mmCIF file of C-alpha atoms (C1' of nucleotides) in Angstrom:
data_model
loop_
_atom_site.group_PDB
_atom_site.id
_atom_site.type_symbol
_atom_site.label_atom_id
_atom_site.label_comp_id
_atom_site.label_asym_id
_atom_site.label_seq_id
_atom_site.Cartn_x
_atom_site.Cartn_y
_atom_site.Cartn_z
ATOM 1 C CA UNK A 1 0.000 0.000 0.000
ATOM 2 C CA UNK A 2 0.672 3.795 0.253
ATOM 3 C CA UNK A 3 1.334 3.814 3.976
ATOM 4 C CA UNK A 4 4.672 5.649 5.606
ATOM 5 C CA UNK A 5 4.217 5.724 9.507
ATOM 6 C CA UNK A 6 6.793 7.828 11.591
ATOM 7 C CA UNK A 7 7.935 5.455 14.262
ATOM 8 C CA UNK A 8 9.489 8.264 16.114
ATOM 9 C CA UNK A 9 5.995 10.424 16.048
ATOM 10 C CA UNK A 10 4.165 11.567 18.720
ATOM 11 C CA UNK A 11 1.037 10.679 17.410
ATOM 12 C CA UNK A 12 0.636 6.807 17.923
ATOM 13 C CA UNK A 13 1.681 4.408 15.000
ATOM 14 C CA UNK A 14 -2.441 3.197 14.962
ATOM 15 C CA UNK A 15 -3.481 6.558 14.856
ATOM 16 C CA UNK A 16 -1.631 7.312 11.561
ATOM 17 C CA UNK A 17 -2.732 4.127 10.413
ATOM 18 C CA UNK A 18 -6.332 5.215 10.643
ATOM 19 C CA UNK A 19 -5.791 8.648 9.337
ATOM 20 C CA UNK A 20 -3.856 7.667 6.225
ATOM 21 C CA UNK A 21 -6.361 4.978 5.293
ATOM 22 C CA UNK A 22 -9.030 7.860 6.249
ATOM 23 C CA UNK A 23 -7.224 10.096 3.189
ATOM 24 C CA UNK A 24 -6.414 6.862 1.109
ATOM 25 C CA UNK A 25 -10.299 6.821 0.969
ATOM 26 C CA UNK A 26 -10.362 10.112 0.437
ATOM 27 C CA UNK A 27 -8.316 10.653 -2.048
ATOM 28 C CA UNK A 28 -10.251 7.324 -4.179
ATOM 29 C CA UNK A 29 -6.565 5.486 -4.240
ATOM 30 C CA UNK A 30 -8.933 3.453 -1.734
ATOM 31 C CA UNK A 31 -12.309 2.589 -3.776
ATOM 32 C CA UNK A 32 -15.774 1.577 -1.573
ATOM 33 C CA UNK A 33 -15.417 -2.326 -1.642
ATOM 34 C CA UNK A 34 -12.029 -2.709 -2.123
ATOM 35 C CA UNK A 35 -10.311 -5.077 0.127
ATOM 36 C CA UNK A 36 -7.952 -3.847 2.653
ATOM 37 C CA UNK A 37 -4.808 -6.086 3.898
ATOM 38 C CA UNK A 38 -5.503 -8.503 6.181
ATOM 39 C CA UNK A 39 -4.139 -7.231 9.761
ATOM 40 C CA UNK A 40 -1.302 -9.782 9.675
ATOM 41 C CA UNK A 41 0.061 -9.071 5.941
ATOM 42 C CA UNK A 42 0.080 -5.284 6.452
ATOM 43 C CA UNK A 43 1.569 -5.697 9.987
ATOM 44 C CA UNK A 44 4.151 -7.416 8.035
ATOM 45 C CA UNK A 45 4.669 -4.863 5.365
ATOM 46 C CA UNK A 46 5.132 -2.238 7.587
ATOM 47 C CA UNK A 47 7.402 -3.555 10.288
ATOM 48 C CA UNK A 48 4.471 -3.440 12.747
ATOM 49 C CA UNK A 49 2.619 -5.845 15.679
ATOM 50 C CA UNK A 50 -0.560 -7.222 14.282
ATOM 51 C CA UNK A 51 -2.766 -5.738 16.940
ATOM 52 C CA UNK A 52 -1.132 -2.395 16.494
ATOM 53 C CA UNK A 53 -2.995 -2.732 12.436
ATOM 54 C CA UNK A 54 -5.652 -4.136 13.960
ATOM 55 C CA UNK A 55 -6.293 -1.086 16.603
ATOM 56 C CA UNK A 56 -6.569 1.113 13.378
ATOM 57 C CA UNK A 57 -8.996 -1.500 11.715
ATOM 58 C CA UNK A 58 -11.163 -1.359 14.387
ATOM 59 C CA UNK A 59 -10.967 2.546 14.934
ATOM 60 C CA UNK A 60 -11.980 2.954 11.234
ATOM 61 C CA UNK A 61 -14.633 0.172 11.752
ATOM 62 C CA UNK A 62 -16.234 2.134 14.528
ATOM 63 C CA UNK A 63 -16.351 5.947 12.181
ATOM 64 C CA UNK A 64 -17.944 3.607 9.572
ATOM 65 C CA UNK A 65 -15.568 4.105 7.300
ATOM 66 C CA UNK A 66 -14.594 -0.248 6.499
ATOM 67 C CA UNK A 67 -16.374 -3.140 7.385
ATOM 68 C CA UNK A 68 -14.888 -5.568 9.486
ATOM 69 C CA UNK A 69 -16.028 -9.316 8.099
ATOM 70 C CA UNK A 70 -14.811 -11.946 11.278
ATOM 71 C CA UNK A 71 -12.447 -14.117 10.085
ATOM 72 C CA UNK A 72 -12.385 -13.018 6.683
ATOM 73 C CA UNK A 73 -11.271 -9.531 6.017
ATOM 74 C CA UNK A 74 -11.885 -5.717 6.001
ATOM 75 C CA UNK A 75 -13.848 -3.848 3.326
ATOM 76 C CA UNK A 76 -13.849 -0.009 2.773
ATOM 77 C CA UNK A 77 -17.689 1.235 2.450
ATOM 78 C CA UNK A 78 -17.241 4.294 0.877
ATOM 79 C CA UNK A 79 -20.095 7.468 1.901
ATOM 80 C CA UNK A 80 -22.668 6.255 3.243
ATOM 81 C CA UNK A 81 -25.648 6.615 0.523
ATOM 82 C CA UNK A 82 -28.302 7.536 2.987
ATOM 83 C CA UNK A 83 -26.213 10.312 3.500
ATOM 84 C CA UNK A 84 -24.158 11.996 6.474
ATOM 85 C CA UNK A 85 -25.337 10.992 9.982
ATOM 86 C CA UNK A 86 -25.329 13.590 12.576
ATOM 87 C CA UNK A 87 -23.127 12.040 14.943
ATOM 88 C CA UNK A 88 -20.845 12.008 11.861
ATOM 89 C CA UNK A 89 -21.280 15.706 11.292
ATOM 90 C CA UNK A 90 -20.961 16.363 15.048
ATOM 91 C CA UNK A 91 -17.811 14.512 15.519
ATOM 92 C CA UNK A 92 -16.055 16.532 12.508
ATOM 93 C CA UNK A 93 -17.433 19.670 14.464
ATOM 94 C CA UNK A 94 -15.581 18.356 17.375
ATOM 95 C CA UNK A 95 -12.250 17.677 15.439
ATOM 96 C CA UNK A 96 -12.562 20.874 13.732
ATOM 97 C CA UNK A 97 -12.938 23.353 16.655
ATOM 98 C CA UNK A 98 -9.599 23.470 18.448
ATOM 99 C CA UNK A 99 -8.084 23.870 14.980
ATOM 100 C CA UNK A 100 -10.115 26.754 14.191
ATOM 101 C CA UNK A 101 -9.929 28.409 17.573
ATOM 102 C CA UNK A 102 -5.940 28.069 16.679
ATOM 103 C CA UNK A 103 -6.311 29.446 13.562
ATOM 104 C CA UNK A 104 -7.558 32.532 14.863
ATOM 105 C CA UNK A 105 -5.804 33.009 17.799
ATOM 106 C CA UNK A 106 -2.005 32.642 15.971
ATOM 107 C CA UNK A 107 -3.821 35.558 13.159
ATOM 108 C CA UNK A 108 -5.491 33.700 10.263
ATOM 109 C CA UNK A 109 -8.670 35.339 9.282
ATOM 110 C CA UNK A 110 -12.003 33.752 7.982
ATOM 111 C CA UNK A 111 -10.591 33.927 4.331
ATOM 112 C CA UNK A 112 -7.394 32.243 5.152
ATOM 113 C CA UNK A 113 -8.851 29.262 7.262
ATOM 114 C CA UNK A 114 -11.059 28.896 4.050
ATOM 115 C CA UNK A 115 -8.322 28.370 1.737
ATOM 116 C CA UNK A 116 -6.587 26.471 3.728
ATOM 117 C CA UNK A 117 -9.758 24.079 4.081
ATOM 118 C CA UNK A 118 -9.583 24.430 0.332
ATOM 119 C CA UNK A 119 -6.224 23.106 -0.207
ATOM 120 C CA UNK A 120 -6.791 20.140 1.363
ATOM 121 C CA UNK A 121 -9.513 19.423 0.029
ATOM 122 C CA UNK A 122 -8.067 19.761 -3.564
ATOM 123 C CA UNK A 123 -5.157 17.604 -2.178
ATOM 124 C CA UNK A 124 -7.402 15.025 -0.890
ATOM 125 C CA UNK A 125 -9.633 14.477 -3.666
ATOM 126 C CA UNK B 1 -12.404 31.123 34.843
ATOM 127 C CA UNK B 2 -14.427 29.661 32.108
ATOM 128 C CA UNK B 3 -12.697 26.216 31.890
ATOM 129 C CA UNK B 4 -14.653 23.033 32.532
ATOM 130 C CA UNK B 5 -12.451 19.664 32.664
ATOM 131 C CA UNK B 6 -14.221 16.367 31.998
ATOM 132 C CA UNK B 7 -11.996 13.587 33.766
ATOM 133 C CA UNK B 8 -13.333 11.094 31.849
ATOM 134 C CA UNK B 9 -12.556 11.980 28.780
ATOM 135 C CA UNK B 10 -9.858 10.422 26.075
ATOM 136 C CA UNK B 11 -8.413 13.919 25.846
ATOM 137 C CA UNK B 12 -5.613 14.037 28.643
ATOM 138 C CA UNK B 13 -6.387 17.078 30.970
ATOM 139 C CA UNK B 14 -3.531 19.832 30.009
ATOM 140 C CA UNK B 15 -5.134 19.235 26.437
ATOM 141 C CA UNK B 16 -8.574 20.235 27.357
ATOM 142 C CA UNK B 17 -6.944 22.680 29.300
ATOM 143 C CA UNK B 18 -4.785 24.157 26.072
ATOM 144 C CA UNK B 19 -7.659 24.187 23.667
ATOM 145 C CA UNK B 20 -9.947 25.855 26.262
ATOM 146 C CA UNK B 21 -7.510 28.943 26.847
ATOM 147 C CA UNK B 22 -7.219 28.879 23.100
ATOM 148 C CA UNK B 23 -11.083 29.201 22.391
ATOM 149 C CA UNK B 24 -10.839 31.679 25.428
ATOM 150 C CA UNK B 25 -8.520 33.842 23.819
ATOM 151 C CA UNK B 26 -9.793 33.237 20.371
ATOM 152 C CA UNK B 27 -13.507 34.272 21.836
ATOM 153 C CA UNK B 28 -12.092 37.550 23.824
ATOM 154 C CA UNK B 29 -12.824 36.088 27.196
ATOM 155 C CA UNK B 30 -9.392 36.565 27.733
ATOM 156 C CA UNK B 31 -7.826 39.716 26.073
ATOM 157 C CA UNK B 32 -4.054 40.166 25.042
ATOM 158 C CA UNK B 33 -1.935 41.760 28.470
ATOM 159 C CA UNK B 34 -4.211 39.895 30.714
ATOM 160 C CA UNK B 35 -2.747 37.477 33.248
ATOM 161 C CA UNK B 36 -3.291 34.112 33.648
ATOM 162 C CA UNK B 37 -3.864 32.537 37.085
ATOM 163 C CA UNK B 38 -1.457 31.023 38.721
ATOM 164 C CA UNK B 39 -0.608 27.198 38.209
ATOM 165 C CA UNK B 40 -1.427 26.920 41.580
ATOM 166 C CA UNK B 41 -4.721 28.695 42.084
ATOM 167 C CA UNK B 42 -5.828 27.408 38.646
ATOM 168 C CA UNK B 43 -5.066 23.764 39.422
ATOM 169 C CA UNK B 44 -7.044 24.394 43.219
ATOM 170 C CA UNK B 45 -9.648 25.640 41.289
ATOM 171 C CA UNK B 46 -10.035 22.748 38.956
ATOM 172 C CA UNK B 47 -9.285 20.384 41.249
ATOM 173 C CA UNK B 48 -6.269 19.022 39.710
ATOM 174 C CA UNK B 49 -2.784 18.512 40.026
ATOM 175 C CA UNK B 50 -0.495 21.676 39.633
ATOM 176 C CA UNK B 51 1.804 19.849 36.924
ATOM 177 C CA UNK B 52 -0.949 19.542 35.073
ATOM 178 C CA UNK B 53 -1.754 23.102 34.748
ATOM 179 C CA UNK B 54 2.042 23.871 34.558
ATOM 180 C CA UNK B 55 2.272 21.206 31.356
ATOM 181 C CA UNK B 56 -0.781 23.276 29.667
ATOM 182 C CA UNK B 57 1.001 26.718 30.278
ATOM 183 C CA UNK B 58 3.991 25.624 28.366
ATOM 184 C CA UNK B 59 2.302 24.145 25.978
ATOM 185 C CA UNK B 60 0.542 27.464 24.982
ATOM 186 C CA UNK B 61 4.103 29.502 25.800
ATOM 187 C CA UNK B 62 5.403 27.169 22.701
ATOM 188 C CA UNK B 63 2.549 27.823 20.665
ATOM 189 C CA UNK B 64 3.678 31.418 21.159
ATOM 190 C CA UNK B 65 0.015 32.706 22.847
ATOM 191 C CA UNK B 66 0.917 32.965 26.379
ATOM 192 C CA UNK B 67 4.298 34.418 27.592
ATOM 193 C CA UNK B 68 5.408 33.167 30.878
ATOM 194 C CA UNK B 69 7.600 35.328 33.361
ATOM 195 C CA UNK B 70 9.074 33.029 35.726
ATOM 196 C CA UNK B 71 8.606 33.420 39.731
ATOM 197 C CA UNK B 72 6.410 35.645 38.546
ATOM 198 C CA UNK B 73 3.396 34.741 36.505
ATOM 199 C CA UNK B 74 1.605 34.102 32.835
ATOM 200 C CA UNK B 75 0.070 36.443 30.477
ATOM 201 C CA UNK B 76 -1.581 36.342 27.320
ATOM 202 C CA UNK B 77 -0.128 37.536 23.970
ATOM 203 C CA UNK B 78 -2.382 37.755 21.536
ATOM 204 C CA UNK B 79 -2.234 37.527 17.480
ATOM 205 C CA UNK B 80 1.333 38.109 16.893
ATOM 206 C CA UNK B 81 1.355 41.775 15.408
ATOM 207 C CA UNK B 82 4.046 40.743 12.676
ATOM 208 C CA UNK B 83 1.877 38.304 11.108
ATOM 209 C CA UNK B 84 1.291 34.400 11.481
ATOM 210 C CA UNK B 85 4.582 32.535 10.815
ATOM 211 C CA UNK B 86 4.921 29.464 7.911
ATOM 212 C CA UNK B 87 5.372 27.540 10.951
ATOM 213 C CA UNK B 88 1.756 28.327 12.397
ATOM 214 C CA UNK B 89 0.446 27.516 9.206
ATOM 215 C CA UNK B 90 1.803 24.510 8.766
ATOM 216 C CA UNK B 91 0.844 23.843 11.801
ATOM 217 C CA UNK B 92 -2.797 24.099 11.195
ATOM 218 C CA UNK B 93 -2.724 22.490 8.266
ATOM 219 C CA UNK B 94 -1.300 19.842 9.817
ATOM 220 C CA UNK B 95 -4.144 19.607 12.508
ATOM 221 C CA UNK B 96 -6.731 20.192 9.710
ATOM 222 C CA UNK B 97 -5.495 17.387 7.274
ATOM 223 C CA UNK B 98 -7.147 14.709 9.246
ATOM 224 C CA UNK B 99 -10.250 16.760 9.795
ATOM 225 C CA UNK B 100 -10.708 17.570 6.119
ATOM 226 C CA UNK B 101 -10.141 13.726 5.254
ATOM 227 C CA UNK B 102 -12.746 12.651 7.423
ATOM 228 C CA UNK B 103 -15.322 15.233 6.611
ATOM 229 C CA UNK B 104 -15.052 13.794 2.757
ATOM 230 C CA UNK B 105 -15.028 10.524 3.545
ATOM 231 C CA UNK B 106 -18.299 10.786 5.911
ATOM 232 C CA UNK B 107 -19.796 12.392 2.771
ATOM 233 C CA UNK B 108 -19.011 16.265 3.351
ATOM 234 C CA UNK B 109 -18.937 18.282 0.301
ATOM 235 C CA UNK B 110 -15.945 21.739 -0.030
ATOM 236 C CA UNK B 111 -19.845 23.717 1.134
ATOM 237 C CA UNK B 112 -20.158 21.475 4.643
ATOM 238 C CA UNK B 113 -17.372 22.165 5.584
ATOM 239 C CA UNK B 114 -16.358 25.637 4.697
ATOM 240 C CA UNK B 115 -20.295 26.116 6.224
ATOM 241 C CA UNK B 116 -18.657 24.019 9.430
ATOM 242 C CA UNK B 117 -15.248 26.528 9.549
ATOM 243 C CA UNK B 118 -17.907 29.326 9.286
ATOM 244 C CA UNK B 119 -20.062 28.135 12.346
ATOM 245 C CA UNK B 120 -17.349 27.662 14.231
ATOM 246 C CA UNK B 121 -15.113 30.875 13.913
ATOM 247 C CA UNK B 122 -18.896 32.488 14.813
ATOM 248 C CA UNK B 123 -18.766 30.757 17.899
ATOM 249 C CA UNK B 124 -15.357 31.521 18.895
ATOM 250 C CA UNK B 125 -15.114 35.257 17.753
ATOM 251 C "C1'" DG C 1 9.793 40.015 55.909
ATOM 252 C "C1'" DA C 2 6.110 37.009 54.699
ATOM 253 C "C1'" DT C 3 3.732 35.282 50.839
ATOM 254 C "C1'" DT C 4 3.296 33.904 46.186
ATOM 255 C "C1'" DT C 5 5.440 32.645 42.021
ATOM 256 C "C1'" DG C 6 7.351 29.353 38.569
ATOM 257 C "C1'" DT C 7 11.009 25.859 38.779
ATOM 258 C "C1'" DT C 8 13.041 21.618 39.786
ATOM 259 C "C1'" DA C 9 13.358 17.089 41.743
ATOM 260 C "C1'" DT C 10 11.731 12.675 43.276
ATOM 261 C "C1'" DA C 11 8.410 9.232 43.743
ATOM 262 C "C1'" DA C 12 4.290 6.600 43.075
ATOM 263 C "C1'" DT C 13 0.348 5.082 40.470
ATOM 264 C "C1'" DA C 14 -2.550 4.371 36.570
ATOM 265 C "C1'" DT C 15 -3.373 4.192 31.845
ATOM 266 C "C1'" DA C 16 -1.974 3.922 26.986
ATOM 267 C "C1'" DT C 17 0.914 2.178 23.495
ATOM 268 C "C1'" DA C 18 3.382 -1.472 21.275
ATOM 269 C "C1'" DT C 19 5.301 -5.830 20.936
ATOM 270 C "C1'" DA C 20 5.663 -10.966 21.372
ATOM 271 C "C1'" DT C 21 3.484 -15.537 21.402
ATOM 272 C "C1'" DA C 22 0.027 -18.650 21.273
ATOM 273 C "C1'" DA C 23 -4.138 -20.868 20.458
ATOM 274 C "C1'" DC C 24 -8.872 -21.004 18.441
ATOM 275 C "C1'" DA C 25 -12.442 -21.452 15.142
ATOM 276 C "C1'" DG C 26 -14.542 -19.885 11.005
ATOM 277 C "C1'" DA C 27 -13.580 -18.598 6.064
ATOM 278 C "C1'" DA C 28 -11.220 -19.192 1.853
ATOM 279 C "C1'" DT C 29 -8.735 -21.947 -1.307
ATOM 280 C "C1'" DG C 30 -6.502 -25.582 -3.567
ATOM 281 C "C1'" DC D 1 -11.463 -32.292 2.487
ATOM 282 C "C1'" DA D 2 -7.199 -30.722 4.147
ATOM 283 C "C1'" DT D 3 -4.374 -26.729 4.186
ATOM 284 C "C1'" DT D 4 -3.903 -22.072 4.660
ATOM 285 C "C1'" DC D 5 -5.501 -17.628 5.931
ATOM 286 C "C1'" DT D 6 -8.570 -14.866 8.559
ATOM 287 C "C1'" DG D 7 -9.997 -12.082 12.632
ATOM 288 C "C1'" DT D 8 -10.489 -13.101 17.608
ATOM 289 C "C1'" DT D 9 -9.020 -13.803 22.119
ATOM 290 C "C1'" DA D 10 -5.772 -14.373 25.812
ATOM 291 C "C1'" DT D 11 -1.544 -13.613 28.369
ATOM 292 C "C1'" DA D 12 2.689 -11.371 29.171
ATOM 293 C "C1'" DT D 13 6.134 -7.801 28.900
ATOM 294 C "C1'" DA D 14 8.216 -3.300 28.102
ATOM 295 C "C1'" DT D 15 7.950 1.410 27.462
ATOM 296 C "C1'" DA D 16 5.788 5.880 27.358
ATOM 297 C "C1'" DT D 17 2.428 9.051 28.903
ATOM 298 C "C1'" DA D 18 -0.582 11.126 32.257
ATOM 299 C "C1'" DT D 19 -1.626 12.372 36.837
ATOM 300 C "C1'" DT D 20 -0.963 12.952 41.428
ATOM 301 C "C1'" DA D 21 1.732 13.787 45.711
ATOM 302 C "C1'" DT D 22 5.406 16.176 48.294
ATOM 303 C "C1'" DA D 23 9.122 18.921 48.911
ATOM 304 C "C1'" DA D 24 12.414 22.379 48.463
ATOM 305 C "C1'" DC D 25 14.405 26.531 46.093
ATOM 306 C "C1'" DA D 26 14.999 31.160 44.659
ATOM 307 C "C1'" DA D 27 13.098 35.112 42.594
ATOM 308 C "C1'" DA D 28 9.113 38.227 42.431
ATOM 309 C "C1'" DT D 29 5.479 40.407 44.834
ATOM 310 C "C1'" DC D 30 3.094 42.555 48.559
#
DNA sequence: GATTTGTTATAATATATATATAACAGAATG
DNA sequence: CATTCTGTTATATATATATTATAACAAATC
């Protein structure tokens, strides 16, 4: 796959694990019904325990984002079709906040926390 | 103060505690010049341990929004009046990547979100 | 001069993170 | 149908992080 993790990061090796998947999916290099690895043959690939991959699996499982099929494998399921929940929405909102409270505080304006949402958005798409 | 700890929560204390004196100073409830309470009074008042408060207050002196005079006290220094540095941007964008990425993949269009960033600096200005 | 301040140090405890093995039972595959 | 692969579960260990508890120090404040 397209997975780097920082061993020396702060942020913890299943957290980037979930967050890169999260923006393989974005970014459609990661297509709704595609197979992911299994937890074992990714652990492998990236010089990782098993339960560390399967932490992330799990994680990604619970924001609805794959489908974990018991002792067969993990699915991506793209957007929902019946559209975005409002825990969904709510949990973005509660990501999103301390960034934009940042934001402001260091200087950006309105217009620049708008590009910059912009950006990655183009990035991730 | 304004700030309300939950003990329970995944988010370590001197976290909650940094993003709450962000959205304070972000929000005007506290102003540039004004001081901070001490660790000790603060930590009393919140009924937690006065490292805690202490690993907070350096965490926003590195962020550059609080300036901290030692034996003496710590006080708030708003937007930066030479402009935001690369480094704050990158910053944020860092922070936001995830966000972004799992606002798309939930189903959030470029107008959710930049509709979300707009809620939110309304809340916190 | 007494109090308050951040600082530093040490210690203890609890939780989180990550790894290492192992075994199990269902699914997939030949 | 037997082998292999799968996620699951369990146990154990090591390390890092988070939090609290005390204590002492020296500079700032009153």
């Amino acid at each position: 796959m397209f997975l780097q993790i920082e061993p020396q990061s702060d942020v913890p090796i299943y957290t980037q694990l979930t967050q890169q998947i999260i923006e393989g999916i974005a970014s459609g290099q990661l297509k709704s019904g595609e197979s992911l690895p299994s937890v074992r043959a990714l652990a492998a690939d990236l010089g990782v325990n098993m339960h560390t991959v399967n932490k992330s699996y799990h994680e990604l499982e619970k924001k609805g984002m794959i489908r974990i099929i018991p002792k067969s494998g993990a699915v991506v399921t793209g957007p929902n079709d019946l559209g975005v929940t409002n825990a969904q929405i709510q949990q973005v909102e509660r990501m999103l906040r301390p960034v934009v409270a940042e934001g402001l505080v260091v200087g950006l304006g309105a217009q620049d926390l708008q590009q910059l949402v912009q950006k990655l958005i183009k990035n991730l798409s």
